[in-house]
PDB file of C-alpha atoms and ligand atoms in Angstrom:
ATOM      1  CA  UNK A 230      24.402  -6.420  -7.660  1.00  0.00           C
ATOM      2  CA  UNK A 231      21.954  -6.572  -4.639  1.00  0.00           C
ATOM      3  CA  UNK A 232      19.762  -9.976  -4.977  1.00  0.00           C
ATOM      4  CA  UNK A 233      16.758  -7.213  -5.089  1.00  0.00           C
ATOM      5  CA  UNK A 234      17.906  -6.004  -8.064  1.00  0.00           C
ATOM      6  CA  UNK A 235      17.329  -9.701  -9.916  1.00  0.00           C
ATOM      7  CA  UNK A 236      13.907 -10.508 -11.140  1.00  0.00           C
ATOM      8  CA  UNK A 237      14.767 -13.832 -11.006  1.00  0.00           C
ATOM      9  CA  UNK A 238      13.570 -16.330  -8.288  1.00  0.00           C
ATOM     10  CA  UNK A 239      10.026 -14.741  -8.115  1.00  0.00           C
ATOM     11  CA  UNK A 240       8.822 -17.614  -5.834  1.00  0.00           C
ATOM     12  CA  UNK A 241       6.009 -16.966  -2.888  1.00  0.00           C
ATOM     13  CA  UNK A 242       7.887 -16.326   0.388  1.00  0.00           C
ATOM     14  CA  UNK A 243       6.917 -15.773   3.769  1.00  0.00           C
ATOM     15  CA  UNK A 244       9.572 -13.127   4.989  1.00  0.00           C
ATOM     16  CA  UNK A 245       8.608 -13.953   8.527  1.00  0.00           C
ATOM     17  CA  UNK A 246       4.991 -15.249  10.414  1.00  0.00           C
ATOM     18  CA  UNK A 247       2.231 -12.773   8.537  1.00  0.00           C
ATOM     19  CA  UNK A 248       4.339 -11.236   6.015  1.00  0.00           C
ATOM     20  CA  UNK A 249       3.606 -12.652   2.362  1.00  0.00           C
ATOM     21  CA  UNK A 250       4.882 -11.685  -0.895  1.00  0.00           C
ATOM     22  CA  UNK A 251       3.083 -13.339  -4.188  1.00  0.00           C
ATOM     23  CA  UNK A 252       4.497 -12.266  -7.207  1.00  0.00           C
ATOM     24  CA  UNK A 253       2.107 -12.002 -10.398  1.00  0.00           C
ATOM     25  CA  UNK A 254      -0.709 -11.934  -8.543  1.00  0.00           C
ATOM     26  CA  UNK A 255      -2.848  -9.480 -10.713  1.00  0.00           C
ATOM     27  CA  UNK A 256      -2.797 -10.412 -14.254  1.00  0.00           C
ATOM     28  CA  UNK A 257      -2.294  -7.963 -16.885  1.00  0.00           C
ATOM     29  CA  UNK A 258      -6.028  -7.520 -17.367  1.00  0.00           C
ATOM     30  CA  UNK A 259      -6.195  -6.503 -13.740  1.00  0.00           C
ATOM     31  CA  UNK A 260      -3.577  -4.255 -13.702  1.00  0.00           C
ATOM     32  CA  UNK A 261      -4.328  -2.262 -16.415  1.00  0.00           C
ATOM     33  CA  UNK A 262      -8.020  -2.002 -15.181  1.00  0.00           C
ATOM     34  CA  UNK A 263      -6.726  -1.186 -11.485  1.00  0.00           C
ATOM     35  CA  UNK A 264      -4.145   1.603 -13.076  1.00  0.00           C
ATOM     36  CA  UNK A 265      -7.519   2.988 -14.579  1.00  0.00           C
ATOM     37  CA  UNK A 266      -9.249   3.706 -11.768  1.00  0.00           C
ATOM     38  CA  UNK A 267      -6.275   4.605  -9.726  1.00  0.00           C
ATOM     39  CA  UNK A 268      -5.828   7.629 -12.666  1.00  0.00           C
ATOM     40  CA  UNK A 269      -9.899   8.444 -12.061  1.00  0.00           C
ATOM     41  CA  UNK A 270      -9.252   8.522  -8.095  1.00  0.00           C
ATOM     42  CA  UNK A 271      -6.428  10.830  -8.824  1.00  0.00           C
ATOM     43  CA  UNK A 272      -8.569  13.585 -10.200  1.00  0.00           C
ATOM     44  CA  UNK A 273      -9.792  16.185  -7.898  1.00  0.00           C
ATOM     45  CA  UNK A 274     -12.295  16.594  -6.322  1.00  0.00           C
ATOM     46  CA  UNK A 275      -9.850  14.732  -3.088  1.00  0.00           C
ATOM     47  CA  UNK A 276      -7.246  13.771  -5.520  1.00  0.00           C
ATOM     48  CA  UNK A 277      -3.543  13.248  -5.521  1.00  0.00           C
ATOM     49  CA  UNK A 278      -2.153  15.770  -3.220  1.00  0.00           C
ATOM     50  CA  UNK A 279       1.841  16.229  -2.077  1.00  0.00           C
ATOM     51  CA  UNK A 280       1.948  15.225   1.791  1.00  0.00           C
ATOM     52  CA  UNK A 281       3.482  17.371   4.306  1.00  0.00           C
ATOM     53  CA  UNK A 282       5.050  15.828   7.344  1.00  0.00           C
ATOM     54  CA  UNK A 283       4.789  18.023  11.006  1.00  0.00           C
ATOM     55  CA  UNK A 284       8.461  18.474  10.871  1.00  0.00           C
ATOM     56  CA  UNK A 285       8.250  21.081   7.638  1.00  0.00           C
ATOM     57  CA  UNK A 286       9.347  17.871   5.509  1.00  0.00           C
ATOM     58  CA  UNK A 287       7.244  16.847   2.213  1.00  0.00           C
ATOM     59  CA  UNK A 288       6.420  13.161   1.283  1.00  0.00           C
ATOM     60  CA  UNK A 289       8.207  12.074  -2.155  1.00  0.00           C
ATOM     61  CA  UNK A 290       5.194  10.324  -2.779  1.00  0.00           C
ATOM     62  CA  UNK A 291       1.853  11.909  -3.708  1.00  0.00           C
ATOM     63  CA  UNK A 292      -1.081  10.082  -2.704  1.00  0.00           C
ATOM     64  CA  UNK A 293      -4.753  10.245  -2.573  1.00  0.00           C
ATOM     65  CA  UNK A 294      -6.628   8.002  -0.620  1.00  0.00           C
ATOM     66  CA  UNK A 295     -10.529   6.353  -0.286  1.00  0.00           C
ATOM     67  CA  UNK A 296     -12.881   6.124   2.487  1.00  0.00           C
ATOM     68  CA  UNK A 297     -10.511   7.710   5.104  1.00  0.00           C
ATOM     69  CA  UNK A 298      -8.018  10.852   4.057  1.00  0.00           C
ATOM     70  CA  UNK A 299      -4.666  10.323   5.906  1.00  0.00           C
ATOM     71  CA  UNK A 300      -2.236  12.937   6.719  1.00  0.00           C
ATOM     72  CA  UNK A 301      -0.003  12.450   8.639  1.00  0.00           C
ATOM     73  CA  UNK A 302      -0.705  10.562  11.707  1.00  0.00           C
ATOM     74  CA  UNK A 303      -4.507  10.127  11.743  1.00  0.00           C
ATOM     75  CA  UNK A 304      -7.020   9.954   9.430  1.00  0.00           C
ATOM     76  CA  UNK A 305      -9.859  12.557   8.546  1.00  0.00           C
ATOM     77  CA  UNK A 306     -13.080  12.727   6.659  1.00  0.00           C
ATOM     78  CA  UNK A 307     -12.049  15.640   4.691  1.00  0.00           C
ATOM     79  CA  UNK A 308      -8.857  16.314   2.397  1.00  0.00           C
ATOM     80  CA  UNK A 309      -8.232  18.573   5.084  1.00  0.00           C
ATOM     81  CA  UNK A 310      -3.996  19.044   3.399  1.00  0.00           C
ATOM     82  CA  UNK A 311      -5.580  19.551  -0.177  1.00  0.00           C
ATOM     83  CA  UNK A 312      -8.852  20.962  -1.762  1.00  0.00           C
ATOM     84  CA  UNK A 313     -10.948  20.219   1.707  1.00  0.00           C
ATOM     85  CA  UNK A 314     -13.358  18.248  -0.142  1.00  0.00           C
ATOM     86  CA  UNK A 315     -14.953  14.962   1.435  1.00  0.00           C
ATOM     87  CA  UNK A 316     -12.512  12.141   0.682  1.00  0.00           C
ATOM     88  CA  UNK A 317     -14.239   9.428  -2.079  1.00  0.00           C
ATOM     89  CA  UNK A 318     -16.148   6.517  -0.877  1.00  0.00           C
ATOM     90  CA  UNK A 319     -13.997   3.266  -0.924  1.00  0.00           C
ATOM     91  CA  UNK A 320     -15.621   1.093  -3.550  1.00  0.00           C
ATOM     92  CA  UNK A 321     -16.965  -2.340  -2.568  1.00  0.00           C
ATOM     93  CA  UNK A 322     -15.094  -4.085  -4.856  1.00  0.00           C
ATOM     94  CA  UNK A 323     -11.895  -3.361  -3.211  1.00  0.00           C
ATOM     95  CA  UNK A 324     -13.373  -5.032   0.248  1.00  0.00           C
ATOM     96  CA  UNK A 325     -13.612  -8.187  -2.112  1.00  0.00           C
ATOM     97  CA  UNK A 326     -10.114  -7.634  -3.513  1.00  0.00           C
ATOM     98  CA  UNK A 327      -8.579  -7.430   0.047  1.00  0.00           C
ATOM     99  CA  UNK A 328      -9.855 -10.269   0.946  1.00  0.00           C
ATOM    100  CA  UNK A 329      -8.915 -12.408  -1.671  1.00  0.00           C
ATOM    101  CA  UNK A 330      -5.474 -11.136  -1.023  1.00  0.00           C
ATOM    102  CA  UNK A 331      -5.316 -12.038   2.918  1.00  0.00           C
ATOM    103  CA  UNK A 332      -7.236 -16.022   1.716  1.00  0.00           C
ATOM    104  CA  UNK A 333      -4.490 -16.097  -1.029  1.00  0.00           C
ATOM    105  CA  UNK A 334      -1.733 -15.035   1.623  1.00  0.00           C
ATOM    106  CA  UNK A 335      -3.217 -16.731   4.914  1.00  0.00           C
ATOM    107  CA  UNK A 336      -5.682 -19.490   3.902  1.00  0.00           C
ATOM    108  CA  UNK A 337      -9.579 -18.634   3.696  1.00  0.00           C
ATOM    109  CA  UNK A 338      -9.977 -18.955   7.513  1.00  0.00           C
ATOM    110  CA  UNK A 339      -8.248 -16.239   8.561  1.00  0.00           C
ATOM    111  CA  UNK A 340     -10.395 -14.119  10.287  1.00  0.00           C
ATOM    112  CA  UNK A 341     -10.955 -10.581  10.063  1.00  0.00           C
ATOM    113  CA  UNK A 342     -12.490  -7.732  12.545  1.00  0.00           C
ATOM    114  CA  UNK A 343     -14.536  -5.398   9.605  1.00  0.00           C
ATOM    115  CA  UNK A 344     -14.797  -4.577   6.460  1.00  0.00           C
ATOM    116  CA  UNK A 345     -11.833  -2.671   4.021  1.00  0.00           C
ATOM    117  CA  UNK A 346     -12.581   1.022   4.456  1.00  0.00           C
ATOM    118  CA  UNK A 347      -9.393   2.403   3.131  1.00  0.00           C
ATOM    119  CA  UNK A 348      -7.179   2.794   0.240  1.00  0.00           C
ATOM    120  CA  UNK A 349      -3.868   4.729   0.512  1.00  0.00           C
ATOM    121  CA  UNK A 350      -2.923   5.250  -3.063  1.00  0.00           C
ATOM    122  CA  UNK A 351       0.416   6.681  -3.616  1.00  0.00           C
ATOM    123  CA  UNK A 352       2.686   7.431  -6.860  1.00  0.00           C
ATOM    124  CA  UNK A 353       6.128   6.796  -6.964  1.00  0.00           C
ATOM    125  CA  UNK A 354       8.068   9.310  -9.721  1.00  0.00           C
ATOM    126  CA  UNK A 355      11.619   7.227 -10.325  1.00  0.00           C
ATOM    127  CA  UNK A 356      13.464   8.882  -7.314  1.00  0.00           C
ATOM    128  CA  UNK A 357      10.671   9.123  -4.896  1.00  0.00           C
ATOM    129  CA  UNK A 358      11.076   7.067  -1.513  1.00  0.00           C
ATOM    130  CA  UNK A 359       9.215   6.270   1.587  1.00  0.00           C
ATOM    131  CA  UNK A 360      10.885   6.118   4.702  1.00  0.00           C
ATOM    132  CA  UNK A 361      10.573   3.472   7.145  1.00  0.00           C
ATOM    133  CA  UNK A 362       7.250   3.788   9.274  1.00  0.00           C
ATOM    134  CA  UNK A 363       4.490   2.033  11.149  1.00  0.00           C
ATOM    135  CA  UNK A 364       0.683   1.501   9.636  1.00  0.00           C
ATOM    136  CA  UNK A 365      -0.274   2.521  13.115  1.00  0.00           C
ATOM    137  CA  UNK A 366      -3.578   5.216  12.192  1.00  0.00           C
ATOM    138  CA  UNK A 367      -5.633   2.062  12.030  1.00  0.00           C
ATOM    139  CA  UNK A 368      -7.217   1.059  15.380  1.00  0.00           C
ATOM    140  CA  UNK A 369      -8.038  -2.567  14.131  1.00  0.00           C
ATOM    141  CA  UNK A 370      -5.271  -4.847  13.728  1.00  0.00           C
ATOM    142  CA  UNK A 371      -6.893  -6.255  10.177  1.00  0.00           C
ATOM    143  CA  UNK A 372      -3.669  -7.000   7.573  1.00  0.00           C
ATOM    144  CA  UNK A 373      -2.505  -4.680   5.524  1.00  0.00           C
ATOM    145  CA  UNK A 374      -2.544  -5.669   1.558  1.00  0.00           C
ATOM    146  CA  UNK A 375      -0.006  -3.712  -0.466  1.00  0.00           C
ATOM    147  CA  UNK A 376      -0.433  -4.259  -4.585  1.00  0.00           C
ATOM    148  CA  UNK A 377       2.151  -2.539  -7.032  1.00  0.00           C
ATOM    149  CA  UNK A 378       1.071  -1.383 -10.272  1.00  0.00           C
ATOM    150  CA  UNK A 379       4.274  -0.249 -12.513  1.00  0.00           C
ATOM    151  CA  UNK A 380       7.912   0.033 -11.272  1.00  0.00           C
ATOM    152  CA  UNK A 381       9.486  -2.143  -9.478  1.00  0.00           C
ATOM    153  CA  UNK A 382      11.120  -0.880  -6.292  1.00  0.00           C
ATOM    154  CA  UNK A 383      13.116  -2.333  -3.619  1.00  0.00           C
ATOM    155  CA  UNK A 384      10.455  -2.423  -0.500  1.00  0.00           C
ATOM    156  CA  UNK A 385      12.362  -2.365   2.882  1.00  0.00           C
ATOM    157  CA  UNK A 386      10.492  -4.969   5.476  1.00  0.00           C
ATOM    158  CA  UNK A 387      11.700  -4.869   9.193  1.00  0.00           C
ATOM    159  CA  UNK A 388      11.182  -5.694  13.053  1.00  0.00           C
ATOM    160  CA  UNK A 389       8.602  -4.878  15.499  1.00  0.00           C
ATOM    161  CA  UNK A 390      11.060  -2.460  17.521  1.00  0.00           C
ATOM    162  CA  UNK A 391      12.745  -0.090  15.217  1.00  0.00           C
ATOM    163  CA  UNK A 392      13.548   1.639  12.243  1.00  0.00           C
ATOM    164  CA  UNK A 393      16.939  -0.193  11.571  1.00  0.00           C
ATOM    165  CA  UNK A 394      17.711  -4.095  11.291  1.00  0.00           C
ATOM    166  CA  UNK A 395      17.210  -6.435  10.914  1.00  0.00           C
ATOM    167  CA  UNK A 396      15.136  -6.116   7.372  1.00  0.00           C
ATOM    168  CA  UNK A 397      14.505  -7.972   4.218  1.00  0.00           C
ATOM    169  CA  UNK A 398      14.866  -5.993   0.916  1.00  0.00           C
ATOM    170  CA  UNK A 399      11.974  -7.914  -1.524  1.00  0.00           C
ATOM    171  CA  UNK A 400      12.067  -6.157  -5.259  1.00  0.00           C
ATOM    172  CA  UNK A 401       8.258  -5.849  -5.283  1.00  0.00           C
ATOM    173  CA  UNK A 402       6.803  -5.603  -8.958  1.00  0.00           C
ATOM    174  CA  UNK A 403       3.586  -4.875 -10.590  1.00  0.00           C
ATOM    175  CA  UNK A 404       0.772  -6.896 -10.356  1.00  0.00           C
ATOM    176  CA  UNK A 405       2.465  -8.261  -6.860  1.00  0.00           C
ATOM    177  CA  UNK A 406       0.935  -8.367  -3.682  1.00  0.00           C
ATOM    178  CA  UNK A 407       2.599  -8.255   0.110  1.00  0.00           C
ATOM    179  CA  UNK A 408       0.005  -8.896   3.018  1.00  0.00           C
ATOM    180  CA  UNK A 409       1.259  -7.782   5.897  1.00  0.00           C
ATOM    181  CA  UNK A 410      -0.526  -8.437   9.635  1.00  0.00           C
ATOM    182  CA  UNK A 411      -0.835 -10.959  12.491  1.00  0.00           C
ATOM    183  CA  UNK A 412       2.915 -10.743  14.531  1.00  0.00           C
ATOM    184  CA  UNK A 413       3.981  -8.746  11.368  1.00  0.00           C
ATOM    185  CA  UNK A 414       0.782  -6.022  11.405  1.00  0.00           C
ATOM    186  CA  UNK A 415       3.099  -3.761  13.317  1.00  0.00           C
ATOM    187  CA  UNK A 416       6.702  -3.896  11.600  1.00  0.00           C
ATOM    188  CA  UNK A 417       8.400  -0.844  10.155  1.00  0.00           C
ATOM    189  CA  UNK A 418       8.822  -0.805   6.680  1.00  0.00           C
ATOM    190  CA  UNK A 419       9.700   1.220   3.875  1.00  0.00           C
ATOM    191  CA  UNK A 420      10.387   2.031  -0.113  1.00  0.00           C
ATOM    192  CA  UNK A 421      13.924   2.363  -0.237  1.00  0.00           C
ATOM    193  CA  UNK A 422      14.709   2.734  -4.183  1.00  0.00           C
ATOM    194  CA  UNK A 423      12.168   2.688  -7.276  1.00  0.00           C
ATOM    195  CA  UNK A 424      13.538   0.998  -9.957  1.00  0.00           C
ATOM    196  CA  UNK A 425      12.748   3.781 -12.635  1.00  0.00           C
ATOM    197  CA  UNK A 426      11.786   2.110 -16.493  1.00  0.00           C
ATOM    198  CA  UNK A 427      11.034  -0.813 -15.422  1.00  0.00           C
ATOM    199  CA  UNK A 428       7.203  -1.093 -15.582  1.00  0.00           C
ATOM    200  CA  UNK A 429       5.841  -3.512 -18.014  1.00  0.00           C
ATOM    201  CA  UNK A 430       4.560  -1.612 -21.816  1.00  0.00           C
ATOM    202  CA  UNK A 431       1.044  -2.760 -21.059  1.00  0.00           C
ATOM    203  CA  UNK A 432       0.518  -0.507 -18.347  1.00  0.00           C
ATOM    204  CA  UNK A 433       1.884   2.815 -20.455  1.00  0.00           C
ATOM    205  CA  UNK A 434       2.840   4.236 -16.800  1.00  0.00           C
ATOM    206  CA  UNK A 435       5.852   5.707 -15.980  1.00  0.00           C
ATOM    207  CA  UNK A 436       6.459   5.143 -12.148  1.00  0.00           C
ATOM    208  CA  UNK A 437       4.990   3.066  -9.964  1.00  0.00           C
ATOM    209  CA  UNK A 438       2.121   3.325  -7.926  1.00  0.00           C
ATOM    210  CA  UNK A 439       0.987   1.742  -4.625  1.00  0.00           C
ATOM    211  CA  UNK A 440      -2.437   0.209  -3.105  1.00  0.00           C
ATOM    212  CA  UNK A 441      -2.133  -0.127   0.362  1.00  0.00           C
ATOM    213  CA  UNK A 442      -6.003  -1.857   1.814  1.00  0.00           C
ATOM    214  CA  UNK A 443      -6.165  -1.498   5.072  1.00  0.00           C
ATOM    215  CA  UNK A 444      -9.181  -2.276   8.116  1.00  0.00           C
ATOM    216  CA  UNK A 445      -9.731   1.724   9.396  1.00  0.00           C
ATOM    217  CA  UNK A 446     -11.443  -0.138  12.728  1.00  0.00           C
ATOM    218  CA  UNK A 447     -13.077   4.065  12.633  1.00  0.00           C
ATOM    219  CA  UNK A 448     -17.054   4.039  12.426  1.00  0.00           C
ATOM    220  CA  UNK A 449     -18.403   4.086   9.002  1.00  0.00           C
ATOM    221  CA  UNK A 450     -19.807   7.474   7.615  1.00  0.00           C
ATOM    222  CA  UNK A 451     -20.957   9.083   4.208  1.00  0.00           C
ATOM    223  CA  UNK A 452     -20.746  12.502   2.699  1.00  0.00           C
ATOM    224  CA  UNK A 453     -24.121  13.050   3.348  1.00  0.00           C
ATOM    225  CA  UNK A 454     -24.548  11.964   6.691  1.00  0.00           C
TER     226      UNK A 454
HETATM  227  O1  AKG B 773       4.650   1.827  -1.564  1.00  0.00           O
HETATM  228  C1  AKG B 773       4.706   0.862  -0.820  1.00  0.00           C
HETATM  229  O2  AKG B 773       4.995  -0.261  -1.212  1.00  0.00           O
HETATM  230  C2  AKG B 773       4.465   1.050   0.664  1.00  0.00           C
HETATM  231  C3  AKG B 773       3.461   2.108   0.977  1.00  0.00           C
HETATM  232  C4  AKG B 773       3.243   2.239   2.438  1.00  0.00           C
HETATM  233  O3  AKG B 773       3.943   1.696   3.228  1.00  0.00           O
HETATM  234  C5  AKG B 773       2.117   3.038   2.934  1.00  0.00           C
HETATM  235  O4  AKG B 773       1.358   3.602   2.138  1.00  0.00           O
HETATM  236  O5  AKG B 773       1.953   3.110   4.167  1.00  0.00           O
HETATM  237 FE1  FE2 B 774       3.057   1.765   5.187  1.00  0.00          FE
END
């Protein structure tokens, strides 16, 4: 069996300079309450959508994001692939959250360019996949900070250069958290297998679902204005 299919050995581990997996590191209290509003987020207006790719492909994943709508490869105010509607605000509380994650991963000096503006939310159904890709819509350089909520999956992290190896495979489980940025910000990376029934009976969610926070570096708007 693949190491990443053995929850043992859930130590913190710097895959390479800026990439940082901590296991555990929303409690079950946390979870739950970020599974909540991950559900509310999913409801229309701007909610989870299926994501077409130029090439006539569709994402496994559906997603719905906050503060910027992505499609693929920019972002846009609107939920311009779905219902049109503005995309919702990102709540302040997830600026916070980010940046506890990149002091737990980096050290509380780490510096950063903005304010989190974005949340790319997407759910995993037990055979969805994401191929390997770039975070590259983003014109700041911020790190990105990745929290799982439900299944565990085996989450592909590679090179600077291409799609292939070298990688690590890291089984990533809920409540963990991978901060990727600095030499790292730019690696390919990917969800490669979800590991379907194996998110904890607290949650009551089949699947697993995704936070990516990322640093947009795009000028702030609202709505109305
Ligand atoms: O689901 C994941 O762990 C990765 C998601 C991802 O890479 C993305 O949303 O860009
Ligand atoms: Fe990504």
């Amino acid at each position: 069996m693949p190491q990443d299919e053995l929850s043992f050995d859930r130590e913190r581990a710097e895959l390479r300079p800026g990439a940082v997996h901590v296991p555990d590191w929303l409690d079950a209290d946390a979870q739950r309450d970020l599974l909540a509003m991950c559900r509310e987020w999913a409801r229309p207006p701007a909610g989870l959508r299926e994501v077409r790719t130029p090439g006539g492909g569709k994402m496994s994943a559906r997603q719905v994001c906050l503060g910027w709508h992505w499609v693929p490869y920019r972002y846009t105010k609107n939920a311009i692939d779905g219902d049109g509607a503005p995309v919702k605000p990102f709540p302040v509380f997830l600026n916070v959250l980010a940046r506890r994650a990149v002091a737990e991963a980096y050290g509380s000096d780490h510096e950063l360019s903005g304010d989190y503006d974005v949340a790319v939310i997407n759910f995993y159904d037990g055979s969805a996949q994401m191929g390997m890709h770039r975070d590259q819509e983003e014109t700041a350089r911020d790190p990105v900070v990745s929290l799982t909520l439900g299944d565990a999956c085996r989450f592909r992290f590679g090179n600077n250069e291409s799609r292939t190896k070298p990688y690590d495979d890291v089984r990533l489980e809920s409540g963990d958290l991978f901060v990727f940025g600095r030499e790292a910000r730019m690696a390919y990376h990917g969800v490669t297998k979800v590991f379907a029934g194996t998110s904890p009976a607290f949650l009551g969610l089949t699947g697993r679902v995704n936070v990516t926070l990322r640093v947009s570096g795009l000028q702030p708007w609202t709505a109305e204005g």
